[in-house]
CSV table of C-alpha atoms in Angstrom, one decimal:
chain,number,residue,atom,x,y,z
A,1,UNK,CA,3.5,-68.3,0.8
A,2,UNK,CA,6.3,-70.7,-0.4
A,3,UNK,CA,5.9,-72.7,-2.9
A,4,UNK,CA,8.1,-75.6,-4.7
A,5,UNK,CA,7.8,-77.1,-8.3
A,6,UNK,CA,10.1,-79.9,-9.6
A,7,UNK,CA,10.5,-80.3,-13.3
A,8,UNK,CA,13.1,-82.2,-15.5
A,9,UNK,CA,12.1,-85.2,-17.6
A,10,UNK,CA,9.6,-88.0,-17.4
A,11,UNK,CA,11.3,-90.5,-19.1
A,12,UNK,CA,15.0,-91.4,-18.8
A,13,UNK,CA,17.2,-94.4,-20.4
A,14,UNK,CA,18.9,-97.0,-18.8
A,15,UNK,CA,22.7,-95.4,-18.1
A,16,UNK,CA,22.1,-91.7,-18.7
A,17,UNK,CA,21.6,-88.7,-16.2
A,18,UNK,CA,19.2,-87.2,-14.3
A,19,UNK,CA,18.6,-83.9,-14.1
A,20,UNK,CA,16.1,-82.3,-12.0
A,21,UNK,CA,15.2,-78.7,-11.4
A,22,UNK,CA,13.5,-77.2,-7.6
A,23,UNK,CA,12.0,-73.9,-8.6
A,24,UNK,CA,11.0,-72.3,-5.3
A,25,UNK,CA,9.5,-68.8,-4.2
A,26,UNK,CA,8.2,-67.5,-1.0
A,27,UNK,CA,11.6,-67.8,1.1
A,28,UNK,CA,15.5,-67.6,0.4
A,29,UNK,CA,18.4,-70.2,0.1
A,30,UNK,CA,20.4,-67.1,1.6
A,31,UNK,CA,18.4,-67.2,5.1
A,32,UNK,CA,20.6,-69.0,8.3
A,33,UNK,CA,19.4,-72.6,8.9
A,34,UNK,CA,17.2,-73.0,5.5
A,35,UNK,CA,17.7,-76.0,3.6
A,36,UNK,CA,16.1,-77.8,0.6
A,37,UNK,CA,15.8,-81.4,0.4
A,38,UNK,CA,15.1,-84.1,-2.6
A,39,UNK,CA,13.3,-87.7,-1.3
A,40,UNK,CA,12.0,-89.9,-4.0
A,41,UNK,CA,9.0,-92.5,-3.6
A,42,UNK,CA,9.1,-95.5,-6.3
A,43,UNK,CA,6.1,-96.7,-7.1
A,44,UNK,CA,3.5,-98.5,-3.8
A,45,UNK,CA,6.7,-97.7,-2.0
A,46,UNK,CA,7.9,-95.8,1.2
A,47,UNK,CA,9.5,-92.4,0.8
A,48,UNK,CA,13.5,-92.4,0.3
A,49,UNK,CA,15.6,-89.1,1.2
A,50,UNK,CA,18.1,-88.3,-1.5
A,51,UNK,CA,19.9,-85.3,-0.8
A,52,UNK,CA,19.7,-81.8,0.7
A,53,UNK,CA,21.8,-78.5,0.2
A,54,UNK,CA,21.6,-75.8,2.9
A,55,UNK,CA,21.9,-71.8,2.5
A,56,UNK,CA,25.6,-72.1,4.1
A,57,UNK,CA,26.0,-74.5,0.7
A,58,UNK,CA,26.4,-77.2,3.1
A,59,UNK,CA,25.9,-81.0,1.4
A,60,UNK,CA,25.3,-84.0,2.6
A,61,UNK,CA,23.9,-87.1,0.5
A,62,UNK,CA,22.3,-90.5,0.9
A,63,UNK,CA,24.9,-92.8,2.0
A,64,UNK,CA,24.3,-95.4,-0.8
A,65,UNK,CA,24.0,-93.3,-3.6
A,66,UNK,CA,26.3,-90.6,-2.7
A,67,UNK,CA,28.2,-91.6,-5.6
A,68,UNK,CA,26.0,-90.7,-8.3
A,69,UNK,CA,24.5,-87.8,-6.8
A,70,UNK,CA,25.2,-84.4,-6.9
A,71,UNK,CA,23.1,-81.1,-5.5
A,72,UNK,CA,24.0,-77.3,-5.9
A,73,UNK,CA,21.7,-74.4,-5.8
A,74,UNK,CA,21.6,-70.8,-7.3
A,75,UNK,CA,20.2,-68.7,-4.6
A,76,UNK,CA,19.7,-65.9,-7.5
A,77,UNK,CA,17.5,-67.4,-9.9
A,78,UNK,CA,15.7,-69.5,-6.5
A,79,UNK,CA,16.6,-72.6,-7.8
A,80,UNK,CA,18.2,-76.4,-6.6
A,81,UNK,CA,19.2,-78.6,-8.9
A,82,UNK,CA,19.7,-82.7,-8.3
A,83,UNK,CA,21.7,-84.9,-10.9
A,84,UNK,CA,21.7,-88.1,-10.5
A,85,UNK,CA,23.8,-90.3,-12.7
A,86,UNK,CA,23.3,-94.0,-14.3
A,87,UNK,CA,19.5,-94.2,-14.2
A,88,UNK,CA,18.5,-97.6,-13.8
A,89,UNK,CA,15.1,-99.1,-13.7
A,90,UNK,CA,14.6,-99.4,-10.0
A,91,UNK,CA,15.2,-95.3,-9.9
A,92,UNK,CA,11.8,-94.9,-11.3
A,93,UNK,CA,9.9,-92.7,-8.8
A,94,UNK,CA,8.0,-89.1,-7.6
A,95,UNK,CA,11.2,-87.2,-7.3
A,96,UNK,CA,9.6,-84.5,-4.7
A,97,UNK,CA,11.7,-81.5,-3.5
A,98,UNK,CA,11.3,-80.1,-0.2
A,99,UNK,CA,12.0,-76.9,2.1
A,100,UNK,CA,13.4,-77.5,5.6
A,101,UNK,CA,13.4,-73.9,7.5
A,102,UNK,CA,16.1,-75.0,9.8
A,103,UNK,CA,18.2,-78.2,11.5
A,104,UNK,CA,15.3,-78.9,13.8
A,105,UNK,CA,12.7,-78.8,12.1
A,106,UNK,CA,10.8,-81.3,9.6
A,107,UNK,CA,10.0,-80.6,6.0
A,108,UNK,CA,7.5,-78.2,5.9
A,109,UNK,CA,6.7,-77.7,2.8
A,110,UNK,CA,6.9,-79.4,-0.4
A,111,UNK,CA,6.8,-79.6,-3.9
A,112,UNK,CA,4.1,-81.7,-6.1
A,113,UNK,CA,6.5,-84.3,-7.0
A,114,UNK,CA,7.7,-85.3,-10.8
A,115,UNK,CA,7.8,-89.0,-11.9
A,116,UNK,CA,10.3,-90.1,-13.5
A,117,UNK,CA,10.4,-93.5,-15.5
A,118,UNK,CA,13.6,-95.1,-16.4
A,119,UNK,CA,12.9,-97.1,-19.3
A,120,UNK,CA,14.7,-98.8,-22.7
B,1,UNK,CA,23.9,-95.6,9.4
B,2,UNK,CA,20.8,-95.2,11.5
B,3,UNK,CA,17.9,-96.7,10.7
B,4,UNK,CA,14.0,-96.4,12.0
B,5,UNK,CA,11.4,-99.2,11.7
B,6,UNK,CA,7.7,-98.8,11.9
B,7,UNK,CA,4.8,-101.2,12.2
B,8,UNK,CA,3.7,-102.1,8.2
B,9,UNK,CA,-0.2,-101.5,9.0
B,10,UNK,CA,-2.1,-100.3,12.4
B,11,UNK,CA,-6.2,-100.1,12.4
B,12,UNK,CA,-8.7,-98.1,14.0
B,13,UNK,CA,-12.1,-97.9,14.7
B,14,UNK,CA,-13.6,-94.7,13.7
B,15,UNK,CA,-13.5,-92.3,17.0
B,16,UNK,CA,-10.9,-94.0,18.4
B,17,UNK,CA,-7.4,-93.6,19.2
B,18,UNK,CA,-4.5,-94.8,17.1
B,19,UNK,CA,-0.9,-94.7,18.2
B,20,UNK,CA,1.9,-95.4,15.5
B,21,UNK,CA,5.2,-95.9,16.7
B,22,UNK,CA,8.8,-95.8,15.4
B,23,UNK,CA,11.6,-97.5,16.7
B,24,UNK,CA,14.9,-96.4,16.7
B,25,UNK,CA,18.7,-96.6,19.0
B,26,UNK,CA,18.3,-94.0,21.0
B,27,UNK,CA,15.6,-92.1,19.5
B,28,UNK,CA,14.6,-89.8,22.2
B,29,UNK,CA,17.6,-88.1,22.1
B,30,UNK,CA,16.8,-86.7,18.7
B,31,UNK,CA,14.4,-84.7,17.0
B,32,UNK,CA,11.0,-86.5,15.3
B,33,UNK,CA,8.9,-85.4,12.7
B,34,UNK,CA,6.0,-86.7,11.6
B,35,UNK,CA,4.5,-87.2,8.3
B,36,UNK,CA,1.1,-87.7,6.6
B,37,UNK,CA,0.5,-89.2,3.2
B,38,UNK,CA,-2.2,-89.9,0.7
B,39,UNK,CA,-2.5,-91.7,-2.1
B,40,UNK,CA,-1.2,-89.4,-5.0
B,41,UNK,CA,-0.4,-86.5,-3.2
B,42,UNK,CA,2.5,-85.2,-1.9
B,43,UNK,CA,3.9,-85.7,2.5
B,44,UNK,CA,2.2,-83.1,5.1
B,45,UNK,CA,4.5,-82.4,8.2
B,46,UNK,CA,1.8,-83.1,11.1
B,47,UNK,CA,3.9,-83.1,14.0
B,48,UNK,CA,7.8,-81.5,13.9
B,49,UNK,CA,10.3,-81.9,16.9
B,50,UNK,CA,8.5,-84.9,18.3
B,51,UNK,CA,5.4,-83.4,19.3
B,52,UNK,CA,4.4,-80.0,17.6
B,53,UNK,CA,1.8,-79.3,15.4
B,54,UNK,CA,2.0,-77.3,12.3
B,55,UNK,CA,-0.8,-74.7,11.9
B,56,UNK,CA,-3.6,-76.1,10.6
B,57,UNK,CA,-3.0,-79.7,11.7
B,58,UNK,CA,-5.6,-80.6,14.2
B,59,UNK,CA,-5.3,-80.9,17.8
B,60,UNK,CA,-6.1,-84.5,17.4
B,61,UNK,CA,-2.2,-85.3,16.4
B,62,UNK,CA,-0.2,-85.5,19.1
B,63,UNK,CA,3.2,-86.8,19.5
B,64,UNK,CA,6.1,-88.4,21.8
B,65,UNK,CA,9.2,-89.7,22.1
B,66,UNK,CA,11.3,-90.9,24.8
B,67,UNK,CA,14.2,-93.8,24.5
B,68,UNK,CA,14.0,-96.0,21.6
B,69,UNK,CA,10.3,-95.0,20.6
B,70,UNK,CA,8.7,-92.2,18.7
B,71,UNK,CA,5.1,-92.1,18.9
B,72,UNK,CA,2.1,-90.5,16.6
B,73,UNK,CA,-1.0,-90.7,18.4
B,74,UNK,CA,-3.9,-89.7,16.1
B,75,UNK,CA,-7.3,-89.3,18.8
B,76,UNK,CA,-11.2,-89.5,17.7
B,77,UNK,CA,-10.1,-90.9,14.6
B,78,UNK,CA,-11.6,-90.2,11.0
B,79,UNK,CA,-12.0,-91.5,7.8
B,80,UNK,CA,-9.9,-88.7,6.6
B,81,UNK,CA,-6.9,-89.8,9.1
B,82,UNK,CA,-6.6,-93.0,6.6
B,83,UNK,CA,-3.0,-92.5,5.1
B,84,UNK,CA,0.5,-93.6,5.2
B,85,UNK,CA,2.4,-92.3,7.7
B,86,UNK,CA,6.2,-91.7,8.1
B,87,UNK,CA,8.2,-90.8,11.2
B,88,UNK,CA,11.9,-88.9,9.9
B,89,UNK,CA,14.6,-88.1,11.9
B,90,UNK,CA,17.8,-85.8,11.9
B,91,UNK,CA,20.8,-87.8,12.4
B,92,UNK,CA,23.5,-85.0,13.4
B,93,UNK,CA,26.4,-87.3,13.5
B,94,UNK,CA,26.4,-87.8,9.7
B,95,UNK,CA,24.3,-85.0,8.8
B,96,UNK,CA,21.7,-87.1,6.6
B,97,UNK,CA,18.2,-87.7,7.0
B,98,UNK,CA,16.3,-91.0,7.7
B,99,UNK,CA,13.0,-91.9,7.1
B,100,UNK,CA,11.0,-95.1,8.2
B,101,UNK,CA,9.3,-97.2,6.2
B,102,UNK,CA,6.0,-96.2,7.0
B,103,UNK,CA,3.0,-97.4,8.8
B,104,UNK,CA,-0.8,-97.9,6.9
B,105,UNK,CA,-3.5,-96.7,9.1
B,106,UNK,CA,-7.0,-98.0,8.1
B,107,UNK,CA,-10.3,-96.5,10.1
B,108,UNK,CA,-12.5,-99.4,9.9
């Protein structure tokens, strides 16, 4: 059965960083073709894909926010990690994490979702 | 970059058939997924690879896509089909992943 939980903080101030933690079990980062993802959703809005990190520790990013974004993974403790630097207001969202099993296929499974407000 | 645009709202009457689309350049030569959302809860993949179903997701989801349109078609409607629904895409030339804006589908 896999399974994916986000956590990290649910309130964040104007210029600091984000961190946010995927704890996943029930499959491997190791496995050929597996990738996790990170898509946000702000408020009454439409989902927004951030970010994804595959078992080969292939990267690629949202083009415009490439900049202040940054995904790695540790494979042993199960884990992905998205920071995401000078929060602003319109970055409050449901950060979800997601598993892809490989390149052609759609997110299968994902996580609950964490909001995040960014707030003075 | 590439980009996907869906209708903002479709309706249906209950038992009948609703067909949401996405439009993109050249979308049939890539890879579709479809996905369901209600309110507060997280996306369910209902179709991958323009027109499989995951287990568990009825028969009545079906999908398609062929030149520069996707399509979710979602037969014998229910109340329960009332969601948001998002059509994603692979975009292998850049590695990154698109979604649409989403389409509202109210079973009147």
């Amino acid at each position: 059965q896999i399974t994916l939980k986000e956590s990290g903080p649910t309130l964040v101030r104007p210029t600091q960083t984000l961190t946010l933690t995927c704890t996943f079990s029930g499959f491997s980062l190791s496995t050929s073709g597996v990738g996790v993802g990170w898509i946000r959703q702000p408020p009454g809005k439409a989902l927004e894909w951030l970010a994804v990190i595959y078992w080969d520790d292939d990267k690629y990013y949202s083009p415009s926010l490439k900049s202040r974004l940054t995904i790695t993974k540790d494979t042993s403790k199960n884990q992905v990690v998205l920071i995401m630097t000078n929060m602003d207001p319109v970055d409050t969202a449901t950060y979800y994490c997601a598993h892809r099993p490989s390149e052609y296929s759609g997110y299968g499974y994902w996580g609950q979702g964490t909001l995040v407000t960014v707030s003075s | 970059s590439y980009e996907l645009t869906q209708a903002l709202s479709v309706s249906v009457t209950l038992g009948q058939t609703a067909r949401i689309t996405c439009v993109g350049n050249n979308i049939g030569s890539k890879n579709v997924h479809w996905y369901q959302q209600k309110p507060g809860q997280a996306p369910v993949l209902v179709i991958y690879r323009d027109k499989n179903r995951p287990s568990g997701i009825p028969e009545r989801f079906s999908g398609s896509n062929s030149g520069d349109t996707a399509t979710l078609t979602i037969s014998r409607a229910q109340a329960g089909d009332e969601a948001d629904y998002y059509c994603q895409v692979w975009d292998s030339s850049t590695g990154r992943h698109v979604f649409g804006p989403g389409t509202k589908v109210t079973v009147l």
